[in-house]
Amino acid sequence: MAPEAYEAVIGLEVHTHLQTASKLFCGCATRFGAAPNDNVCPVCLGMPGVLPVLNRRVVELAVRMGLAAHCDINDFSIFARKSYFYPDLPKGYQISQYELPICKGGYLELPGNGDGGARRIRLVRIHIEEDAGKNVHEANASFVDFNRSGVPLLEVVSEPDMRSAEEAVEYLRELRSMLVYAGASDGRMEEGGFRCDCNVSVRPRGASEFGVKTEIKNLNSFRFVEKAIVYEVKRQIEVIESGGRIMQETHLFDPVREVTRPMRSKEFANDYRYFPEPDLQPLRVPSAMIDEIRAAMPELPAERRARYAAEFALTPYEVSVLTQEREVADYFETMCAAGLKNRKAAANWVMTEVLRIVNESAKPIAEAVPSAQETGALLRLVEEAKISLNAAKTAFAAMVKSGRGAAATIEELGLTQVSDEAEIAAACGKVLAAEPDKVAEYRAGRDKLFGFFVGQVMKAMGGKANPKVINEILRKSLQGN
Ligand SMILES: [Zn+2]
């Protein structure tokens, strides 16, 4: 069979840090970037005899995420010990949730980038667990940094509902977007706060049975997820086509060679001997607490997309670009609130001018570009025909550098547009008088010359004339006589 006759079947298990001030079972800070072993105490160092105390905020954020993903919230769930040995896990087990997780079922709706291909990806569960420390290997020695030990994680497990690497990345983007909108994560999932295991199999397109799957472990960026899946799908098809069989194995992705390779069986001997954590009570989430969290839920990406399509009459593509990052969507709305009528133009400005600078600078939007209020004020000057669109672009570039406001920058650079009809009419008169041959040609039918006249007038007025007024006056003058 040709490779196109196969389809991939993909399920993802995503681990992401939750945005809390303190760790899951102790009061240590979760702050990223502290000096090694600065944020530690006997609890997160796994000393004998200490007792974990559950961070209420983690439960709230997990419930929020569960509600955002349409999950059933279990009012009774259990923490379990997942036993394994690793130098960054001194107590010899990780506290996780196993048989009774806090959230069950649910789904994510992928917007499909406006191509009409919206798709629902079902979830198996969402549960809470603690992170382990980190091994740091140097030339002649290895060290363990326990700052990350006990940092709260959410594990989000999907059903095998994805059918391509692109769809898997789309799912990850939507998941990140939901975590940020729900206030559960800062979205810097790729700064070490994100790990993904991918279950991948292939089968003949249209088949209902699943093929044998392999698991690719510990991918730490969206790009690696995409590359690993593309590689693994191709590899599995080649094995089947050459008469071989897919083995149920665990693979690692080598980001340098961009291939996956099986781990030795010893590396994933996964008998974790789960049993209920005796130092923690079962977790009870009263329905009043769930109702309270539901009532205070912030707007989610899907809701914001629907609102933008309805209120602002934007295309699905524009909606998807503007809403993917909450801070970009917030910027757009604050800009519009500066009194802009033309939402389309404002959307365009964000998608081109603003995002270009944000991407080039690799800084968050708040640091990369002028405030949304000032950018809104600048665009309002365009709407009021006080400056041209080109002048606005020039001013915006200057504002990015200087940090000054719109009005001051326009003034400083002398960008105010001239709309005075008498002044523009005088310039038009001069241009037409100087070009009698071209005027005759235009009147004989060479319509294209109109642009030439506009250009000449604009040039004569130093680029500051209102092009609409030039057009009107020139049309009148050239029709007359
Ligand atoms: Zn601690």
XYZ file of C-alpha atoms and ligand atoms in Angstrom:
482
model
C 0.000 0.000 0.000
C 1.134 3.548 -0.655
C 2.010 5.616 2.442
C -1.119 7.738 1.816
C -3.246 4.636 2.322
C -2.266 4.649 6.026
C -3.469 6.948 8.742
C -1.708 7.782 11.980
C -3.391 7.368 15.354
C -1.948 9.633 18.045
C -2.652 10.141 21.728
C -0.725 12.602 23.910
C 0.137 12.751 27.596
C 1.132 16.282 28.498
C 2.784 17.338 31.752
C 2.725 21.031 32.427
C 3.675 23.172 35.430
C 0.897 24.996 37.202
C 1.305 28.649 37.964
C 1.387 28.759 41.750
C 3.592 30.732 44.126
C 4.446 27.688 46.240
C 4.996 23.973 45.693
C 2.423 21.199 45.806
C 3.093 19.883 49.329
C 5.294 22.524 51.016
C 5.691 26.299 51.191
C 8.826 26.514 49.022
C 8.766 28.943 46.088
C 8.259 27.580 42.567
C 10.130 30.489 40.942
C 12.075 29.388 37.869
C 15.720 30.446 37.589
C 16.708 30.513 41.287
C 20.199 29.342 42.284
C 20.410 25.526 42.590
C 18.787 24.175 45.767
C 17.611 27.610 46.928
C 13.926 26.632 46.962
C 14.053 23.513 49.131
C 12.952 22.265 52.548
C 12.819 18.860 54.282
C 9.452 18.051 52.603
C 10.543 18.542 48.995
C 13.957 17.048 49.745
C 12.143 13.866 50.744
C 13.535 13.661 54.292
C 12.131 10.825 56.399
C 9.303 11.661 58.759
C 8.004 14.811 57.077
C 4.371 15.202 56.077
C 3.020 16.664 52.838
C 0.349 19.395 53.072
C -1.751 19.883 49.946
C -1.697 23.325 48.271
C -5.335 24.402 47.858
C -4.497 26.658 44.918
C -3.345 23.620 42.897
C -6.724 21.985 43.396
C -8.504 25.167 42.282
C -6.411 25.427 39.122
C -6.892 21.738 38.306
C -10.663 22.153 38.692
C -10.589 25.258 36.504
C -8.727 23.384 33.797
C -11.116 20.452 34.148
C -14.124 22.747 33.717
C -12.446 24.451 30.746
C -11.995 21.039 29.121
C -15.573 19.895 29.857
C -14.370 17.149 32.247
C -16.335 15.536 35.055
C -14.814 16.810 38.301
C -14.540 13.997 40.829
C -15.631 15.129 44.269
C -13.510 12.309 45.655
C -10.033 11.554 44.337
C -6.956 9.880 45.723
C -3.253 10.620 45.770
C -1.033 7.621 45.085
C 2.634 6.786 45.420
C 4.347 5.995 42.151
C 7.515 4.195 43.140
C 10.711 4.368 41.154
C 14.338 5.053 41.829
C 16.124 8.027 40.385
C 18.755 10.338 41.909
C 16.466 13.351 41.507
C 13.735 11.598 43.501
C 15.234 11.060 46.963
C 12.129 9.651 48.635
C 11.919 6.869 46.036
C 8.379 7.700 44.929
C 6.457 10.489 43.314
C 3.077 11.552 44.663
C 0.599 11.399 41.792
C -2.971 10.350 41.152
C -3.686 6.959 39.669
C -7.003 5.161 39.867
C -9.121 8.115 40.956
C -7.904 11.323 39.292
C -9.454 14.726 39.973
C -10.862 15.125 36.413
C -12.291 12.487 34.080
C -13.354 12.584 30.428
C -13.864 15.910 28.689
C -12.584 17.236 25.389
C -10.781 20.019 23.561
C -12.214 21.593 20.442
C -9.575 22.407 17.827
C -10.540 25.453 15.793
C -8.831 24.104 12.657
C -7.353 27.498 11.708
C -10.564 28.594 10.099
C -10.545 25.994 7.343
C -13.842 24.639 8.634
C -12.115 21.534 9.961
C -12.943 22.016 13.647
C -12.300 18.776 15.508
C -13.030 17.474 18.959
C -10.216 15.636 20.769
C -11.479 13.666 23.762
C -9.604 13.481 27.042
C -9.172 10.444 29.256
C -8.309 12.346 32.419
C -6.501 15.256 34.031
C -4.635 14.663 37.274
C -2.326 16.384 39.741
C 1.203 15.241 40.523
C 4.502 16.571 41.821
C 7.578 17.126 39.695
C 10.949 15.557 40.477
C 14.275 17.377 40.804
C 16.755 17.783 37.994
C 20.086 16.092 37.345
C 22.785 18.415 36.108
C 25.723 16.713 34.430
C 29.036 18.506 34.161
C 32.392 17.375 32.806
C 33.534 15.262 35.754
C 30.593 15.233 38.077
C 26.835 15.126 38.302
C 24.719 17.288 40.589
C 21.087 17.274 41.620
C 19.056 20.483 41.826
C 15.891 20.035 43.915
C 14.295 23.411 43.131
C 11.882 21.641 40.796
C 11.156 18.851 43.272
C 7.540 19.159 44.411
C 6.538 21.797 41.843
C 2.877 21.101 40.916
C 2.175 19.479 37.571
C -1.004 18.806 35.705
C -1.017 15.726 33.516
C -3.507 15.887 30.663
C -4.103 12.564 28.906
C -5.913 12.514 25.554
C -7.714 9.693 23.800
C -5.960 8.527 20.602
C -8.041 10.979 18.566
C -5.367 12.787 16.561
C -4.566 11.752 13.008
C -1.444 13.743 12.057
C 1.580 15.496 13.522
C 0.047 18.872 12.613
C -3.104 17.988 14.477
C -1.032 16.999 17.516
C 0.654 20.417 17.452
C -2.700 22.128 17.004
C -3.929 20.245 20.089
C -0.870 21.371 22.072
C -1.408 24.986 21.018
C -5.058 24.869 22.038
C -4.173 23.198 25.334
C -1.558 25.861 26.071
C -4.020 28.565 25.126
C -6.645 27.112 27.482
C -4.161 26.840 30.353
C -3.197 30.486 29.939
C -6.772 31.768 29.530
C -7.792 29.755 32.597
C -4.908 31.295 34.559
C -3.439 27.849 35.261
C -0.136 28.384 33.443
C 2.042 31.274 32.304
C 2.232 29.648 28.861
C 5.987 29.306 28.952
C 5.488 25.622 28.494
C 8.641 25.322 26.469
C 10.846 26.764 29.256
C 11.137 23.379 30.883
C 7.585 23.435 32.188
C 6.293 21.153 29.457
C 6.858 17.481 28.713
C 4.919 15.292 26.368
C 4.733 11.540 25.773
C 3.258 10.537 22.410
C 1.530 7.232 21.662
C 1.743 6.592 17.942
C 0.413 3.810 15.723
C -0.655 3.499 12.090
C -3.451 1.573 10.372
C -5.019 1.373 6.926
C -7.131 4.476 6.381
C -10.739 3.744 7.303
C -9.905 0.778 9.569
C -11.562 0.744 12.970
C -9.000 -1.377 14.829
C -5.849 0.159 16.193
C -2.346 -0.889 15.130
C 0.393 -1.676 17.660
C 1.597 1.551 19.229
C 4.965 2.850 20.302
C 5.405 5.458 22.987
C 7.830 8.339 22.434
C 8.822 9.694 25.820
C 9.822 13.050 27.211
C 9.524 15.469 24.308
C 10.030 18.981 25.603
C 8.948 21.231 22.740
C 6.043 21.397 20.296
C 8.534 21.239 17.425
C 10.080 18.014 18.720
C 6.617 16.486 19.126
C 5.886 17.255 15.488
C 9.213 15.944 14.197
C 9.137 12.799 16.341
C 5.615 11.903 15.166
C 6.434 12.522 11.500
C 9.495 10.301 11.825
C 7.724 7.568 13.782
C 4.735 7.370 11.407
C 7.051 7.050 8.411
C 9.137 4.428 10.198
C 6.113 2.319 11.142
C 4.726 2.390 7.583
C 8.108 1.313 6.234
C 8.322 -1.583 8.699
C 4.829 -2.806 7.780
C 5.397 -2.354 4.042
C 8.595 -4.402 4.209
C 6.699 -7.242 5.865
C 7.815 -6.541 9.445
C 5.813 -6.111 12.634
C 5.632 -3.098 14.935
C 6.799 -3.938 18.445
C 5.166 -2.308 21.427
C 8.158 -0.308 22.617
C 9.146 2.899 24.290
C 11.225 5.223 22.141
C 13.283 8.314 22.725
C 13.604 11.116 20.176
C 17.080 12.263 19.213
C 16.611 15.932 18.345
C 20.008 16.193 16.651
C 19.549 13.316 14.210
C 15.764 13.765 14.224
C 15.082 10.060 14.653
C 13.427 7.976 17.360
C 15.167 4.938 18.832
C 13.918 2.258 21.208
C 14.981 2.474 24.853
C 16.527 -0.606 26.384
C 13.842 -2.561 28.187
C 15.556 -1.905 31.535
C 15.096 1.830 31.004
C 11.332 1.596 31.152
C 10.628 -1.262 33.509
C 7.439 0.498 34.545
C 6.111 -1.427 37.469
C 5.473 1.576 39.631
C 3.743 -0.302 42.474
C 1.113 2.398 42.858
C -0.652 2.481 46.195
C -2.699 5.149 48.010
C -0.512 7.793 49.665
C -0.906 7.102 53.407
C 0.167 10.627 54.417
C -2.658 12.375 52.571
C -6.405 12.188 53.065
C -8.476 11.422 49.988
C -9.100 14.714 48.187
C -12.690 15.885 48.532
C -13.810 18.768 46.356
C -17.188 19.977 47.623
C -19.695 20.842 44.919
C -19.981 24.348 46.391
C -16.293 24.861 45.625
C -16.740 23.613 42.049
C -19.723 25.957 41.582
C -17.716 28.854 42.944
C -14.849 28.151 40.546
C -17.267 27.746 37.645
C -18.914 31.081 38.420
C -15.550 32.838 38.421
C -14.218 31.201 35.239
C -12.463 33.648 32.942
C -13.337 33.729 29.240
C -11.838 30.736 27.429
C -10.274 30.648 23.956
C -13.314 29.050 22.265
C -15.634 31.646 23.809
C -13.377 34.473 22.763
C -13.151 33.128 19.231
C -16.947 32.986 18.980
C -17.239 36.527 20.337
C -14.670 37.923 17.878
C -16.382 36.282 14.929
C -19.759 37.679 15.994
C -18.831 41.126 17.348
C -15.959 42.135 15.134
C -16.897 40.382 11.873
C -13.391 38.970 11.522
C -12.492 35.949 9.374
C -11.778 32.630 11.136
C -8.101 33.021 10.254
C -7.924 36.508 11.785
C -9.785 35.270 14.852
C -7.378 32.393 15.280
C -4.241 34.573 15.010
C -5.623 37.195 17.398
C -6.880 34.823 20.088
C -4.213 32.150 20.288
C -2.206 34.123 22.859
C -4.373 35.786 25.458
C -2.050 38.777 25.778
C -2.354 39.462 22.029
C -6.152 39.279 22.209
C -6.162 41.581 25.251
C -3.917 44.026 23.387
C -6.282 44.057 20.414
C -9.305 44.735 22.603
C -7.630 47.518 24.569
C -6.642 49.107 21.251
C -10.223 48.970 19.994
C -11.404 50.482 23.268
C -9.390 53.601 22.406
C -12.368 54.532 20.217
C -11.559 52.679 16.999
C -14.434 52.080 14.605
C -12.584 50.050 11.991
C -12.003 46.736 13.801
C -10.736 45.102 10.630
C -7.972 47.693 10.299
C -7.117 47.285 13.990
C -6.954 43.486 13.584
C -4.732 43.912 10.567
C -2.439 46.238 12.428
C -1.985 43.748 15.270
C -1.412 40.832 12.892
C 1.180 42.649 10.788
C 2.883 45.544 12.582
C 2.548 44.416 16.198
C 3.192 40.683 15.818
C 6.104 41.263 13.448
C 7.903 43.310 16.092
C 6.932 40.908 18.885
C 8.305 37.961 16.892
C 11.490 39.764 15.893
C 12.208 40.905 19.432
C 11.270 37.557 21.034
C 9.984 39.601 24.011
C 6.506 39.519 25.530
C 4.103 41.928 23.871
C 4.069 44.280 26.876
C 7.794 44.891 26.494
C 8.129 44.695 22.715
C 5.653 47.301 21.483
C 4.017 50.583 22.639
C 1.023 50.239 24.949
C -2.280 49.211 23.367
C -3.739 52.602 24.349
C -1.053 54.494 22.412
C -1.299 52.198 19.400
C -5.079 52.683 19.489
C -4.593 56.467 19.641
C -2.284 56.243 16.611
C -4.842 54.309 14.571
C -7.552 56.723 15.576
C -5.520 59.499 13.942
C -5.601 57.407 10.743
C -9.377 56.968 11.035
C -9.792 60.701 11.493
C -7.614 61.258 8.384
C -5.160 63.287 10.432
C -2.301 61.039 9.316
C -1.889 58.587 6.470
C -1.480 54.846 6.990
C 2.128 55.103 5.856
C 2.776 57.917 8.308
C 1.289 55.703 11.035
C 3.770 52.963 10.170
C 6.654 55.418 10.352
C 5.376 56.773 13.668
C 4.867 53.272 15.094
C 8.459 52.277 14.293
C 9.645 55.469 16.041
C 7.386 54.809 19.040
C 8.811 51.304 19.424
C 12.303 52.818 19.695
C 11.563 55.932 21.748
C 8.737 54.723 23.970
C 6.948 58.049 23.367
C 3.230 58.426 22.738
C 1.393 58.676 19.408
C 0.532 62.379 19.457
C 4.024 63.460 20.538
C 5.646 61.283 17.870
C 3.428 62.591 15.052
C 4.217 66.128 16.138
C 7.940 65.486 16.466
C 8.241 63.828 13.044
C 5.913 66.329 11.335
C 3.673 63.554 10.017
C 0.358 65.359 10.230
C -1.582 64.887 7.057
C -2.730 67.910 5.055
C -6.418 67.716 4.180
C -6.826 71.396 3.380
C -8.543 71.451 -0.013
C -7.238 74.834 -1.143
C -3.652 73.831 -0.444
C -4.052 70.484 -2.238
C -5.935 72.084 -5.155
C -3.060 74.530 -5.631
C -0.557 71.657 -5.790
C -2.775 69.738 -8.234
C -3.080 72.812 -10.435
C 0.699 73.182 -10.589
C 1.286 69.521 -11.446
C -1.311 69.519 -14.262
C -0.009 72.814 -15.652
C 3.519 71.396 -15.768
C 2.459 68.254 -17.673
C 0.186 69.385 -20.552
C 1.186 66.421 -22.782
C 0.351 63.804 -20.152
C -2.948 65.557 -19.385
C -3.837 65.327 -23.092
C -2.854 61.636 -23.171
C -4.976 60.930 -20.087
C -7.970 62.610 -21.623
C -7.401 60.583 -24.801
C -7.915 57.434 -22.715
C -4.662 56.515 -20.942
C -6.335 56.028 -17.556
C -3.169 54.670 -16.022
C -1.689 58.151 -15.914
C -4.005 59.028 -13.046
C -1.673 57.318 -10.595
C 1.223 59.300 -11.985
C -0.575 62.582 -11.250
C -1.428 61.468 -7.713
C 2.218 60.562 -7.171
C 3.431 63.937 -8.432
C 1.056 65.858 -6.162
C 2.033 63.698 -3.197
C 5.693 64.333 -3.962
C 5.122 68.070 -4.262
C 3.489 68.041 -0.825
C 6.211 66.022 0.856
C 4.018 62.913 1.152
C 1.723 64.552 3.688
C -1.353 65.245 1.604
C -4.538 63.297 2.203
C -4.676 60.922 -0.785
C -8.473 60.863 -0.767
C -8.630 64.625 -1.216
C -5.969 64.519 -3.969
C -8.011 61.900 -5.783
C -11.207 63.917 -5.620
C -9.599 67.170 -6.766
C -7.607 65.550 -9.575
C -10.660 63.709 -10.862
C -12.638 66.887 -10.972
C -9.858 68.911 -12.631
C -9.172 66.255 -15.269
C -12.840 65.840 -16.082
C -13.423 69.571 -16.410
C -12.309 71.666 -19.425
Zn 9.890 22.480 50.109
